[in-house]
Amino acid sequence: MTDDAEITVTRNDEKGRYEIHLDETIAGFTEFLPDRHGRLVFPHTEIDHAFAGRGLATILVGRALADAAARGETVVPVCPFIVKYLHKNEVDGLDVYWRPTVDESGSDAIERV
């Protein structure tokens, strides 16, 4: 794999994830699943160790969230990487539902998907 490989991000609804490709190779993914309100919960992001250190997670998450915004979807960030990304970056038009924490709700009864 060379540094000039083409980077693409695609939505794979069948697998419930966005995938990042370098040329024809899947280098990683961020998973999503709808909750009972139709919001997309993003629980996990993973980049193959062979592709680590290239900033691919940032590219993947940025493009996935931009696509969700363009589709008019509400996202629920659970994955720590996505939470961190959203605290540092604005995604135009993205509707984000932040789950209450134990401190905010006064209990540990957080809605499950």
PDB file of N, CA and C in Angstrom:
ATOM      1  N   MET A   1       0.857  -1.180   0.000  1.00  0.00           N
ATOM      2  CA  MET A   1       0.000   0.000   0.000  1.00  0.00           C
ATOM      3  C   MET A   1       0.899   1.238   0.000  1.00  0.00           C
ATOM      4  N   THR A   2       0.709   2.102  -0.943  1.00  0.00           N
ATOM      5  CA  THR A   2       1.523   3.300  -1.037  1.00  0.00           C
ATOM      6  C   THR A   2       0.811   4.475  -0.388  1.00  0.00           C
ATOM      7  N   ASP A   3       1.550   5.543  -0.111  1.00  0.00           N
ATOM      8  CA  ASP A   3       0.977   6.733   0.513  1.00  0.00           C
ATOM      9  C   ASP A   3       0.028   7.477  -0.422  1.00  0.00           C
ATOM     10  N   ASP A   4       0.084   7.204  -1.718  1.00  0.00           N
ATOM     11  CA  ASP A   4      -0.804   7.888  -2.657  1.00  0.00           C
ATOM     12  C   ASP A   4      -2.046   7.052  -2.988  1.00  0.00           C
ATOM     13  N   ALA A   5      -2.373   6.094  -2.118  1.00  0.00           N
ATOM     14  CA  ALA A   5      -3.565   5.271  -2.323  1.00  0.00           C
ATOM     15  C   ALA A   5      -4.809   6.152  -2.254  1.00  0.00           C
ATOM     16  N   GLU A   6      -5.811   5.802  -3.044  1.00  0.00           N
ATOM     17  CA  GLU A   6      -7.069   6.532  -3.027  1.00  0.00           C
ATOM     18  C   GLU A   6      -7.850   6.158  -1.771  1.00  0.00           C
ATOM     19  N   ILE A   7      -8.293   7.178  -1.040  1.00  0.00           N
ATOM     20  CA  ILE A   7      -9.070   6.969   0.178  1.00  0.00           C
ATOM     21  C   ILE A   7     -10.531   7.242  -0.122  1.00  0.00           C
ATOM     22  N   THR A   8     -11.384   6.248   0.157  1.00  0.00           N
ATOM     23  CA  THR A   8     -12.821   6.439   0.007  1.00  0.00           C
ATOM     24  C   THR A   8     -13.515   5.950   1.273  1.00  0.00           C
ATOM     25  N   VAL A   9     -14.674   6.553   1.547  1.00  0.00           N
ATOM     26  CA  VAL A   9     -15.514   6.128   2.662  1.00  0.00           C
ATOM     27  C   VAL A   9     -16.884   5.802   2.089  1.00  0.00           C
ATOM     28  N   THR A  10     -17.373   4.613   2.400  1.00  0.00           N
ATOM     29  CA  THR A  10     -18.673   4.177   1.907  1.00  0.00           C
ATOM     30  C   THR A  10     -19.543   3.720   3.067  1.00  0.00           C
ATOM     31  N   ARG A  11     -20.845   3.879   2.875  1.00  0.00           N
ATOM     32  CA  ARG A  11     -21.813   3.406   3.865  1.00  0.00           C
ATOM     33  C   ARG A  11     -22.258   1.999   3.467  1.00  0.00           C
ATOM     34  N   ASN A  12     -22.138   1.078   4.392  1.00  0.00           N
ATOM     35  CA  ASN A  12     -22.541  -0.303   4.161  1.00  0.00           C
ATOM     36  C   ASN A  12     -23.722  -0.586   5.092  1.00  0.00           C
ATOM     37  N   ASP A  13     -24.939  -0.339   4.598  1.00  0.00           N
ATOM     38  CA  ASP A  13     -26.133  -0.522   5.423  1.00  0.00           C
ATOM     39  C   ASP A  13     -26.326  -1.982   5.825  1.00  0.00           C
ATOM     40  N   GLU A  14     -25.941  -2.901   4.971  1.00  0.00           N
ATOM     41  CA  GLU A  14     -26.092  -4.326   5.274  1.00  0.00           C
ATOM     42  C   GLU A  14     -25.308  -4.716   6.532  1.00  0.00           C
ATOM     43  N   LYS A  15     -24.113  -4.158   6.679  1.00  0.00           N
ATOM     44  CA  LYS A  15     -23.281  -4.461   7.850  1.00  0.00           C
ATOM     45  C   LYS A  15     -23.439  -3.427   8.962  1.00  0.00           C
ATOM     46  N   GLY A  16     -24.195  -2.353   8.716  1.00  0.00           N
ATOM     47  CA  GLY A  16     -24.393  -1.323   9.723  1.00  0.00           C
ATOM     48  C   GLY A  16     -23.114  -0.586  10.067  1.00  0.00           C
ATOM     49  N   ARG A  17     -22.430  -0.121   9.022  1.00  0.00           N
ATOM     50  CA  ARG A  17     -21.181   0.600   9.274  1.00  0.00           C
ATOM     51  C   ARG A  17     -20.762   1.434   8.070  1.00  0.00           C
ATOM     52  N   TYR A  18     -19.911   2.397   8.348  1.00  0.00           N
ATOM     53  CA  TYR A  18     -19.192   3.129   7.310  1.00  0.00           C
ATOM     54  C   TYR A  18     -17.809   2.506   7.244  1.00  0.00           C
ATOM     55  N   GLU A  19     -17.312   2.313   6.029  1.00  0.00           N
ATOM     56  CA  GLU A  19     -16.007   1.692   5.831  1.00  0.00           C
ATOM     57  C   GLU A  19     -15.064   2.668   5.143  1.00  0.00           C
ATOM     58  N   ILE A  20     -13.814   2.635   5.561  1.00  0.00           N
ATOM     59  CA  ILE A  20     -12.795   3.435   4.872  1.00  0.00           C
ATOM     60  C   ILE A  20     -11.917   2.468   4.079  1.00  0.00           C
ATOM     61  N   HIS A  21     -11.720   2.822   2.820  1.00  0.00           N
ATOM     62  CA  HIS A  21     -10.955   1.988   1.900  1.00  0.00           C
ATOM     63  C   HIS A  21      -9.714   2.744   1.443  1.00  0.00           C
ATOM     64  N   LEU A  22      -8.614   2.039   1.350  1.00  0.00           N
ATOM     65  CA  LEU A  22      -7.421   2.535   0.672  1.00  0.00           C
ATOM     66  C   LEU A  22      -7.322   1.694  -0.585  1.00  0.00           C
ATOM     67  N   ASP A  23      -7.556   2.349  -1.715  1.00  0.00           N
ATOM     68  CA  ASP A  23      -7.743   1.639  -2.982  1.00  0.00           C
ATOM     69  C   ASP A  23      -8.859   0.618  -2.765  1.00  0.00           C
ATOM     70  N   GLU A  24      -8.597  -0.652  -2.896  1.00  0.00           N
ATOM     71  CA  GLU A  24      -9.644  -1.681  -2.771  1.00  0.00           C
ATOM     72  C   GLU A  24      -9.652  -2.364  -1.393  1.00  0.00           C
ATOM     73  N   THR A  25      -8.786  -1.947  -0.492  1.00  0.00           N
ATOM     74  CA  THR A  25      -8.644  -2.603   0.806  1.00  0.00           C
ATOM     75  C   THR A  25      -9.405  -1.857   1.890  1.00  0.00           C
ATOM     76  N   ILE A  26     -10.220  -2.577   2.658  1.00  0.00           N
ATOM     77  CA  ILE A  26     -10.896  -1.961   3.804  1.00  0.00           C
ATOM     78  C   ILE A  26      -9.872  -1.794   4.921  1.00  0.00           C
ATOM     79  N   ALA A  27      -9.676  -0.535   5.319  1.00  0.00           N
ATOM     80  CA  ALA A  27      -8.695  -0.224   6.350  1.00  0.00           C
ATOM     81  C   ALA A  27      -9.336  -0.055   7.723  1.00  0.00           C
ATOM     82  N   GLY A  28     -10.661   0.110   7.764  1.00  0.00           N
ATOM     83  CA  GLY A  28     -11.338   0.271   9.044  1.00  0.00           C
ATOM     84  C   GLY A  28     -12.801   0.574   8.850  1.00  0.00           C
ATOM     85  N   PHE A  29     -13.487   0.778   9.978  1.00  0.00           N
ATOM     86  CA  PHE A  29     -14.921   1.034   9.928  1.00  0.00           C
ATOM     87  C   PHE A  29     -15.382   1.719  11.208  1.00  0.00           C
ATOM     88  N   THR A  30     -16.540   2.341  11.122  1.00  0.00           N
ATOM     89  CA  THR A  30     -17.248   2.832  12.298  1.00  0.00           C
ATOM     90  C   THR A  30     -18.659   2.276  12.217  1.00  0.00           C
ATOM     91  N   GLU A  31     -19.077   1.611  13.281  1.00  0.00           N
ATOM     92  CA  GLU A  31     -20.375   0.934  13.302  1.00  0.00           C
ATOM     93  C   GLU A  31     -21.488   1.894  13.674  1.00  0.00           C
ATOM     94  N   PHE A  32     -22.698   1.603  13.178  1.00  0.00           N
ATOM     95  CA  PHE A  32     -23.893   2.337  13.587  1.00  0.00           C
ATOM     96  C   PHE A  32     -25.069   1.378  13.651  1.00  0.00           C
ATOM     97  N   LEU A  33     -26.000   1.689  14.531  1.00  0.00           N
ATOM     98  CA  LEU A  33     -27.242   0.938  14.603  1.00  0.00           C
ATOM     99  C   LEU A  33     -28.337   1.877  15.070  1.00  0.00           C
ATOM    100  N   PRO A  34     -29.542   1.698  14.533  1.00  0.00           N
ATOM    101  CA  PRO A  34     -30.633   2.584  14.933  1.00  0.00           C
ATOM    102  C   PRO A  34     -31.149   2.226  16.325  1.00  0.00           C
ATOM    103  N   ASP A  35     -31.483   3.251  17.109  1.00  0.00           N
ATOM    104  CA  ASP A  35     -32.136   2.992  18.379  1.00  0.00           C
ATOM    105  C   ASP A  35     -33.645   2.994  18.165  1.00  0.00           C
ATOM    106  N   ARG A  36     -34.416   2.838  19.206  1.00  0.00           N
ATOM    107  CA  ARG A  36     -35.870   2.724  19.034  1.00  0.00           C
ATOM    108  C   ARG A  36     -36.528   4.017  18.576  1.00  0.00           C
ATOM    109  N   HIS A  37     -35.764   5.130  18.575  1.00  0.00           N
ATOM    110  CA  HIS A  37     -36.270   6.418  18.105  1.00  0.00           C
ATOM    111  C   HIS A  37     -35.808   6.722  16.675  1.00  0.00           C
ATOM    112  N   GLY A  38     -35.085   5.781  16.059  1.00  0.00           N
ATOM    113  CA  GLY A  38     -34.614   5.974  14.699  1.00  0.00           C
ATOM    114  C   GLY A  38     -33.303   6.739  14.596  1.00  0.00           C
ATOM    115  N   ARG A  39     -32.702   7.073  15.732  1.00  0.00           N
ATOM    116  CA  ARG A  39     -31.404   7.755  15.721  1.00  0.00           C
ATOM    117  C   ARG A  39     -30.305   6.726  15.467  1.00  0.00           C
ATOM    118  N   LEU A  40     -29.198   7.169  14.877  1.00  0.00           N
ATOM    119  CA  LEU A  40     -28.076   6.266  14.629  1.00  0.00           C
ATOM    120  C   LEU A  40     -27.088   6.328  15.790  1.00  0.00           C
ATOM    121  N   VAL A  41     -26.966   5.224  16.495  1.00  0.00           N
ATOM    122  CA  VAL A  41     -26.008   5.110  17.588  1.00  0.00           C
ATOM    123  C   VAL A  41     -24.683   4.634  16.995  1.00  0.00           C
ATOM    124  N   PHE A  42     -23.615   5.355  17.285  1.00  0.00           N
ATOM    125  CA  PHE A  42     -22.272   4.988  16.824  1.00  0.00           C
ATOM    126  C   PHE A  42     -21.486   4.450  18.026  1.00  0.00           C
ATOM    127  N   PRO A  43     -21.422   3.099  18.193  1.00  0.00           N
ATOM    128  CA  PRO A  43     -20.784   2.539  19.375  1.00  0.00           C
ATOM    129  C   PRO A  43     -19.287   2.261  19.260  1.00  0.00           C
ATOM    130  N   HIS A  44     -18.764   2.146  18.030  1.00  0.00           N
ATOM    131  CA  HIS A  44     -17.395   1.641  17.907  1.00  0.00           C
ATOM    132  C   HIS A  44     -16.772   2.074  16.580  1.00  0.00           C
ATOM    133  N   THR A  45     -15.497   2.431  16.648  1.00  0.00           N
ATOM    134  CA  THR A  45     -14.702   2.738  15.449  1.00  0.00           C
ATOM    135  C   THR A  45     -13.412   1.940  15.544  1.00  0.00           C
ATOM    136  N   GLU A  46     -12.994   1.388  14.407  1.00  0.00           N
ATOM    137  CA  GLU A  46     -11.796   0.542  14.410  1.00  0.00           C
ATOM    138  C   GLU A  46     -11.011   0.731  13.114  1.00  0.00           C
ATOM    139  N   ILE A  47      -9.706   0.923  13.261  1.00  0.00           N
ATOM    140  CA  ILE A  47      -8.797   0.978  12.116  1.00  0.00           C
ATOM    141  C   ILE A  47      -7.847  -0.201  12.246  1.00  0.00           C
ATOM    142  N   ASP A  48      -7.668  -0.944  11.160  1.00  0.00           N
ATOM    143  CA  ASP A  48      -6.744  -2.080  11.160  1.00  0.00           C
ATOM    144  C   ASP A  48      -5.354  -1.587  11.562  1.00  0.00           C
ATOM    145  N   HIS A  49      -4.693  -2.358  12.408  1.00  0.00           N
ATOM    146  CA  HIS A  49      -3.357  -1.973  12.898  1.00  0.00           C
ATOM    147  C   HIS A  49      -2.366  -1.721  11.762  1.00  0.00           C
ATOM    148  N   ALA A  50      -2.533  -2.399  10.649  1.00  0.00           N
ATOM    149  CA  ALA A  50      -1.627  -2.210   9.510  1.00  0.00           C
ATOM    150  C   ALA A  50      -1.726  -0.805   8.926  1.00  0.00           C
ATOM    151  N   PHE A  51      -2.815  -0.074   9.248  1.00  0.00           N
ATOM    152  CA  PHE A  51      -3.029   1.262   8.696  1.00  0.00           C
ATOM    153  C   PHE A  51      -2.995   2.356   9.774  1.00  0.00           C
ATOM    154  N   ALA A  52      -2.555   1.989  10.958  1.00  0.00           N
ATOM    155  CA  ALA A  52      -2.524   2.941  12.077  1.00  0.00           C
ATOM    156  C   ALA A  52      -1.559   4.089  11.816  1.00  0.00           C
ATOM    157  N   GLY A  53      -1.849   5.228  12.440  1.00  0.00           N
ATOM    158  CA  GLY A  53      -0.962   6.378  12.370  1.00  0.00           C
ATOM    159  C   GLY A  53      -1.078   7.220  11.120  1.00  0.00           C
ATOM    160  N   ARG A  54      -2.099   7.009  10.323  1.00  0.00           N
ATOM    161  CA  ARG A  54      -2.272   7.763   9.072  1.00  0.00           C
ATOM    162  C   ARG A  54      -3.423   8.766   9.143  1.00  0.00           C
ATOM    163  N   GLY A  55      -4.084   8.852  10.304  1.00  0.00           N
ATOM    164  CA  GLY A  55      -5.202   9.773  10.432  1.00  0.00           C
ATOM    165  C   GLY A  55      -6.480   9.267   9.798  1.00  0.00           C
ATOM    166  N   LEU A  56      -6.543   7.965   9.530  1.00  0.00           N
ATOM    167  CA  LEU A  56      -7.700   7.412   8.837  1.00  0.00           C
ATOM    168  C   LEU A  56      -8.965   7.446   9.682  1.00  0.00           C
ATOM    169  N   ALA A  57      -8.845   7.282  10.991  1.00  0.00           N
ATOM    170  CA  ALA A  57     -10.040   7.334  11.849  1.00  0.00           C
ATOM    171  C   ALA A  57     -10.693   8.709  11.770  1.00  0.00           C
ATOM    172  N   THR A  58      -9.899   9.749  11.752  1.00  0.00           N
ATOM    173  CA  THR A  58     -10.432  11.110  11.650  1.00  0.00           C
ATOM    174  C   THR A  58     -11.136  11.316  10.310  1.00  0.00           C
ATOM    175  N   ILE A  59     -10.535  10.840   9.241  1.00  0.00           N
ATOM    176  CA  ILE A  59     -11.154  10.955   7.916  1.00  0.00           C
ATOM    177  C   ILE A  59     -12.459  10.165   7.888  1.00  0.00           C
ATOM    178  N   LEU A  60     -12.414   8.934   8.375  1.00  0.00           N
ATOM    179  CA  LEU A  60     -13.586   8.063   8.385  1.00  0.00           C
ATOM    180  C   LEU A  60     -14.741   8.684   9.157  1.00  0.00           C
ATOM    181  N   VAL A  61     -14.481   9.098  10.373  1.00  0.00           N
ATOM    182  CA  VAL A  61     -15.535   9.655  11.223  1.00  0.00           C
ATOM    183  C   VAL A  61     -16.059  10.963  10.642  1.00  0.00           C
ATOM    184  N   GLY A  62     -15.177  11.818  10.156  1.00  0.00           N
ATOM    185  CA  GLY A  62     -15.608  13.082   9.565  1.00  0.00           C
ATOM    186  C   GLY A  62     -16.543  12.877   8.390  1.00  0.00           C
ATOM    187  N   ARG A  63     -16.183  11.967   7.505  1.00  0.00           N
ATOM    188  CA  ARG A  63     -17.022  11.715   6.330  1.00  0.00           C
ATOM    189  C   ARG A  63     -18.317  10.982   6.696  1.00  0.00           C
ATOM    190  N   ALA A  64     -18.245  10.067   7.648  1.00  0.00           N
ATOM    191  CA  ALA A  64     -19.452   9.349   8.073  1.00  0.00           C
ATOM    192  C   ALA A  64     -20.460  10.308   8.701  1.00  0.00           C
ATOM    193  N   LEU A  65     -19.989  11.190   9.563  1.00  0.00           N
ATOM    194  CA  LEU A  65     -20.891  12.143  10.210  1.00  0.00           C
ATOM    195  C   LEU A  65     -21.432  13.160   9.211  1.00  0.00           C
ATOM    196  N   ALA A  66     -20.615  13.570   8.259  1.00  0.00           N
ATOM    197  CA  ALA A  66     -21.089  14.489   7.210  1.00  0.00           C
ATOM    198  C   ALA A  66     -22.176  13.818   6.377  1.00  0.00           C
ATOM    199  N   ASP A  67     -22.011  12.539   6.087  1.00  0.00           N
ATOM    200  CA  ASP A  67     -23.026  11.815   5.323  1.00  0.00           C
ATOM    201  C   ASP A  67     -24.317  11.690   6.127  1.00  0.00           C
ATOM    202  N   ALA A  68     -24.209  11.373   7.408  1.00  0.00           N
ATOM    203  CA  ALA A  68     -25.398  11.283   8.264  1.00  0.00           C
ATOM    204  C   ALA A  68     -26.121  12.629   8.310  1.00  0.00           C
ATOM    205  N   ALA A  69     -25.368  13.714   8.383  1.00  0.00           N
ATOM    206  CA  ALA A  69     -25.965  15.053   8.385  1.00  0.00           C
ATOM    207  C   ALA A  69     -26.691  15.311   7.067  1.00  0.00           C
ATOM    208  N   ALA A  70     -26.067  14.957   5.956  1.00  0.00           N
ATOM    209  CA  ALA A  70     -26.677  15.168   4.640  1.00  0.00           C
ATOM    210  C   ALA A  70     -27.963  14.363   4.476  1.00  0.00           C
ATOM    211  N   ARG A  71     -28.063  13.241   5.163  1.00  0.00           N
ATOM    212  CA  ARG A  71     -29.256  12.392   5.111  1.00  0.00           C
ATOM    213  C   ARG A  71     -30.322  12.852   6.113  1.00  0.00           C
ATOM    214  N   GLY A  72     -29.987  13.843   6.931  1.00  0.00           N
ATOM    215  CA  GLY A  72     -30.932  14.337   7.924  1.00  0.00           C
ATOM    216  C   GLY A  72     -31.090  13.432   9.129  1.00  0.00           C
ATOM    217  N   GLU A  73     -30.102  12.617   9.393  1.00  0.00           N
ATOM    218  CA  GLU A  73     -30.169  11.668  10.505  1.00  0.00           C
ATOM    219  C   GLU A  73     -29.635  12.289  11.792  1.00  0.00           C
ATOM    220  N   THR A  74     -30.156  11.825  12.908  1.00  0.00           N
ATOM    221  CA  THR A  74     -29.658  12.214  14.227  1.00  0.00           C
ATOM    222  C   THR A  74     -28.694  11.132  14.677  1.00  0.00           C
ATOM    223  N   VAL A  75     -27.534  11.537  15.180  1.00  0.00           N
ATOM    224  CA  VAL A  75     -26.556  10.559  15.648  1.00  0.00           C
ATOM    225  C   VAL A  75     -26.445  10.619  17.167  1.00  0.00           C
ATOM    226  N   VAL A  76     -26.120   9.457  17.724  1.00  0.00           N
ATOM    227  CA  VAL A  76     -25.887   9.320  19.157  1.00  0.00           C
ATOM    228  C   VAL A  76     -24.444   8.843  19.308  1.00  0.00           C
ATOM    229  N   PRO A  77     -23.538   9.740  19.698  1.00  0.00           N
ATOM    230  CA  PRO A  77     -22.142   9.329  19.824  1.00  0.00           C
ATOM    231  C   PRO A  77     -21.914   8.559  21.121  1.00  0.00           C
ATOM    232  N   VAL A  78     -21.461   7.323  20.997  1.00  0.00           N
ATOM    233  CA  VAL A  78     -21.108   6.492  22.137  1.00  0.00           C
ATOM    234  C   VAL A  78     -19.617   6.150  22.061  1.00  0.00           C
ATOM    235  N   CYS A  79     -19.126   5.887  20.873  1.00  0.00           N
ATOM    236  CA  CYS A  79     -17.712   5.593  20.657  1.00  0.00           C
ATOM    237  C   CYS A  79     -16.866   6.757  21.177  1.00  0.00           C
ATOM    238  N   PRO A  80     -15.897   6.491  22.036  1.00  0.00           N
ATOM    239  CA  PRO A  80     -15.063   7.577  22.581  1.00  0.00           C
ATOM    240  C   PRO A  80     -14.370   8.422  21.505  1.00  0.00           C
ATOM    241  N   PHE A  81     -13.962   7.790  20.404  1.00  0.00           N
ATOM    242  CA  PHE A  81     -13.306   8.556  19.348  1.00  0.00           C
ATOM    243  C   PHE A  81     -14.281   9.542  18.717  1.00  0.00           C
ATOM    244  N   ILE A  82     -15.514   9.117  18.483  1.00  0.00           N
ATOM    245  CA  ILE A  82     -16.511  10.006  17.882  1.00  0.00           C
ATOM    246  C   ILE A  82     -16.896  11.118  18.854  1.00  0.00           C
ATOM    247  N   VAL A  83     -17.016  10.806  20.126  1.00  0.00           N
ATOM    248  CA  VAL A  83     -17.295  11.834  21.135  1.00  0.00           C
ATOM    249  C   VAL A  83     -16.197  12.896  21.102  1.00  0.00           C
ATOM    250  N   LYS A  84     -14.960  12.459  21.115  1.00  0.00           N
ATOM    251  CA  LYS A  84     -13.815  13.387  21.066  1.00  0.00           C
ATOM    252  C   LYS A  84     -13.836  14.210  19.781  1.00  0.00           C
ATOM    253  N   TYR A  85     -14.112  13.554  18.652  1.00  0.00           N
ATOM    254  CA  TYR A  85     -14.165  14.247  17.365  1.00  0.00           C
ATOM    255  C   TYR A  85     -15.208  15.361  17.407  1.00  0.00           C
ATOM    256  N   LEU A  86     -16.401  15.053  17.918  1.00  0.00           N
ATOM    257  CA  LEU A  86     -17.474  16.051  17.942  1.00  0.00           C
ATOM    258  C   LEU A  86     -17.205  17.192  18.911  1.00  0.00           C
ATOM    259  N   HIS A  87     -16.427  16.946  19.940  1.00  0.00           N
ATOM    260  CA  HIS A  87     -16.061  18.030  20.848  1.00  0.00           C
ATOM    261  C   HIS A  87     -15.049  18.984  20.208  1.00  0.00           C
ATOM    262  N   LYS A  88     -14.300  18.497  19.231  1.00  0.00           N
ATOM    263  CA  LYS A  88     -13.275  19.311  18.581  1.00  0.00           C
ATOM    264  C   LYS A  88     -13.679  19.855  17.215  1.00  0.00           C
ATOM    265  N   ASN A  89     -14.707  19.261  16.595  1.00  0.00           N
ATOM    266  CA  ASN A  89     -15.052  19.603  15.213  1.00  0.00           C
ATOM    267  C   ASN A  89     -16.540  19.874  15.060  1.00  0.00           C
ATOM    268  N   GLU A  90     -16.851  20.849  14.234  1.00  0.00           N
ATOM    269  CA  GLU A  90     -18.234  21.155  13.867  1.00  0.00           C
ATOM    270  C   GLU A  90     -18.570  20.371  12.602  1.00  0.00           C
ATOM    271  N   VAL A  91     -19.730  19.732  12.594  1.00  0.00           N
ATOM    272  CA  VAL A  91     -20.204  19.037  11.399  1.00  0.00           C
ATOM    273  C   VAL A  91     -21.479  19.760  10.976  1.00  0.00           C
ATOM    274  N   ASP A  92     -21.390  20.481   9.868  1.00  0.00           N
ATOM    275  CA  ASP A  92     -22.527  21.291   9.401  1.00  0.00           C
ATOM    276  C   ASP A  92     -23.793  20.456   9.267  1.00  0.00           C
ATOM    277  N   GLY A  93     -24.856  20.932   9.888  1.00  0.00           N
ATOM    278  CA  GLY A  93     -26.162  20.309   9.749  1.00  0.00           C
ATOM    279  C   GLY A  93     -26.380  19.039  10.543  1.00  0.00           C
ATOM    280  N   LEU A  94     -25.391  18.618  11.332  1.00  0.00           N
ATOM    281  CA  LEU A  94     -25.525  17.360  12.070  1.00  0.00           C
ATOM    282  C   LEU A  94     -26.349  17.562  13.333  1.00  0.00           C
ATOM    283  N   ASP A  95     -27.355  16.717  13.500  1.00  0.00           N
ATOM    284  CA  ASP A  95     -28.175  16.699  14.703  1.00  0.00           C
ATOM    285  C   ASP A  95     -27.597  15.625  15.620  1.00  0.00           C
ATOM    286  N   VAL A  96     -27.138  16.042  16.806  1.00  0.00           N
ATOM    287  CA  VAL A  96     -26.494  15.123  17.749  1.00  0.00           C
ATOM    288  C   VAL A  96     -27.359  15.003  18.995  1.00  0.00           C
ATOM    289  N   TYR A  97     -27.619  13.779  19.401  1.00  0.00           N
ATOM    290  CA  TYR A  97     -28.291  13.515  20.662  1.00  0.00           C
ATOM    291  C   TYR A  97     -27.242  12.984  21.632  1.00  0.00           C
ATOM    292  N   TRP A  98     -26.961  13.784  22.655  1.00  0.00           N
ATOM    293  CA  TRP A  98     -25.989  13.384  23.669  1.00  0.00           C
ATOM    294  C   TRP A  98     -26.720  12.620  24.757  1.00  0.00           C
ATOM    295  N   ARG A  99     -26.338  11.398  24.988  1.00  0.00           N
ATOM    296  CA  ARG A  99     -26.939  10.602  26.054  1.00  0.00           C
ATOM    297  C   ARG A  99     -26.598  11.222  27.399  1.00  0.00           C
ATOM    298  N   PRO A 100     -27.555  11.240  28.317  1.00  0.00           N
ATOM    299  CA  PRO A 100     -27.247  11.764  29.648  1.00  0.00           C
ATOM    300  C   PRO A 100     -26.268  10.845  30.364  1.00  0.00           C
ATOM    301  N   THR A 101     -25.413  11.446  31.162  1.00  0.00           N
ATOM    302  CA  THR A 101     -24.484  10.664  31.970  1.00  0.00           C
ATOM    303  C   THR A 101     -25.108  10.450  33.340  1.00  0.00           C
ATOM    304  N   VAL A 102     -24.475   9.638  34.149  1.00  0.00           N
ATOM    305  CA  VAL A 102     -24.969   9.394  35.500  1.00  0.00           C
ATOM    306  C   VAL A 102     -25.070  10.713  36.250  1.00  0.00           C
ATOM    307  N   ASP A 103     -24.070  11.584  36.127  1.00  0.00           N
ATOM    308  CA  ASP A 103     -24.071  12.861  36.832  1.00  0.00           C
ATOM    309  C   ASP A 103     -25.214  13.764  36.372  1.00  0.00           C
ATOM    310  N   GLU A 104     -25.531  13.767  35.075  1.00  0.00           N
ATOM    311  CA  GLU A 104     -26.575  14.635  34.550  1.00  0.00           C
ATOM    312  C   GLU A 104     -27.975  14.126  34.881  1.00  0.00           C
ATOM    313  N   SER A 105     -28.160  12.815  34.913  1.00  0.00           N
ATOM    314  CA  SER A 105     -29.495  12.254  35.105  1.00  0.00           C
ATOM    315  C   SER A 105     -29.802  11.938  36.563  1.00  0.00           C
ATOM    316  N   GLY A 106     -28.771  11.843  37.371  1.00  0.00           N
ATOM    317  CA  GLY A 106     -28.978  11.508  38.775  1.00  0.00           C
ATOM    318  C   GLY A 106     -29.134  10.026  39.025  1.00  0.00           C
ATOM    319  N   SER A 107     -29.028   9.219  37.980  1.00  0.00           N
ATOM    320  CA  SER A 107     -29.103   7.767  38.147  1.00  0.00           C
ATOM    321  C   SER A 107     -28.248   7.112  37.085  1.00  0.00           C
ATOM    322  N   ASP A 108     -28.180   5.811  37.158  1.00  0.00           N
ATOM    323  CA  ASP A 108     -27.403   5.098  36.138  1.00  0.00           C
ATOM    324  C   ASP A 108     -28.318   4.438  35.107  1.00  0.00           C
ATOM    325  N   ALA A 109     -29.561   4.887  35.001  1.00  0.00           N
ATOM    326  CA  ALA A 109     -30.516   4.328  34.046  1.00  0.00           C
ATOM    327  C   ALA A 109     -30.397   5.031  32.707  1.00  0.00           C
ATOM    328  N   ILE A 110     -29.400   4.641  31.947  1.00  0.00           N
ATOM    329  CA  ILE A 110     -29.180   5.217  30.613  1.00  0.00           C
ATOM    330  C   ILE A 110     -29.918   4.344  29.613  1.00  0.00           C
ATOM    331  N   GLU A 111     -30.604   4.986  28.679  1.00  0.00           N
ATOM    332  CA  GLU A 111     -31.387   4.273  27.663  1.00  0.00           C
ATOM    333  C   GLU A 111     -30.483   3.307  26.897  1.00  0.00           C
ATOM    334  N   ARG A 112     -30.951   2.113  26.754  1.00  0.00           N
ATOM    335  CA  ARG A 112     -30.234   1.096  25.995  1.00  0.00           C
ATOM    336  C   ARG A 112     -30.802   1.033  24.586  1.00  0.00           C
ATOM    337  N   VAL A 113     -29.973   0.630  23.650  1.00  0.00           N
ATOM    338  CA  VAL A 113     -30.434   0.507  22.270  1.00  0.00           C
ATOM    339  C   VAL A 113     -31.092  -0.829  22.038  1.00  0.00           C
TER     340      VAL A 113
END
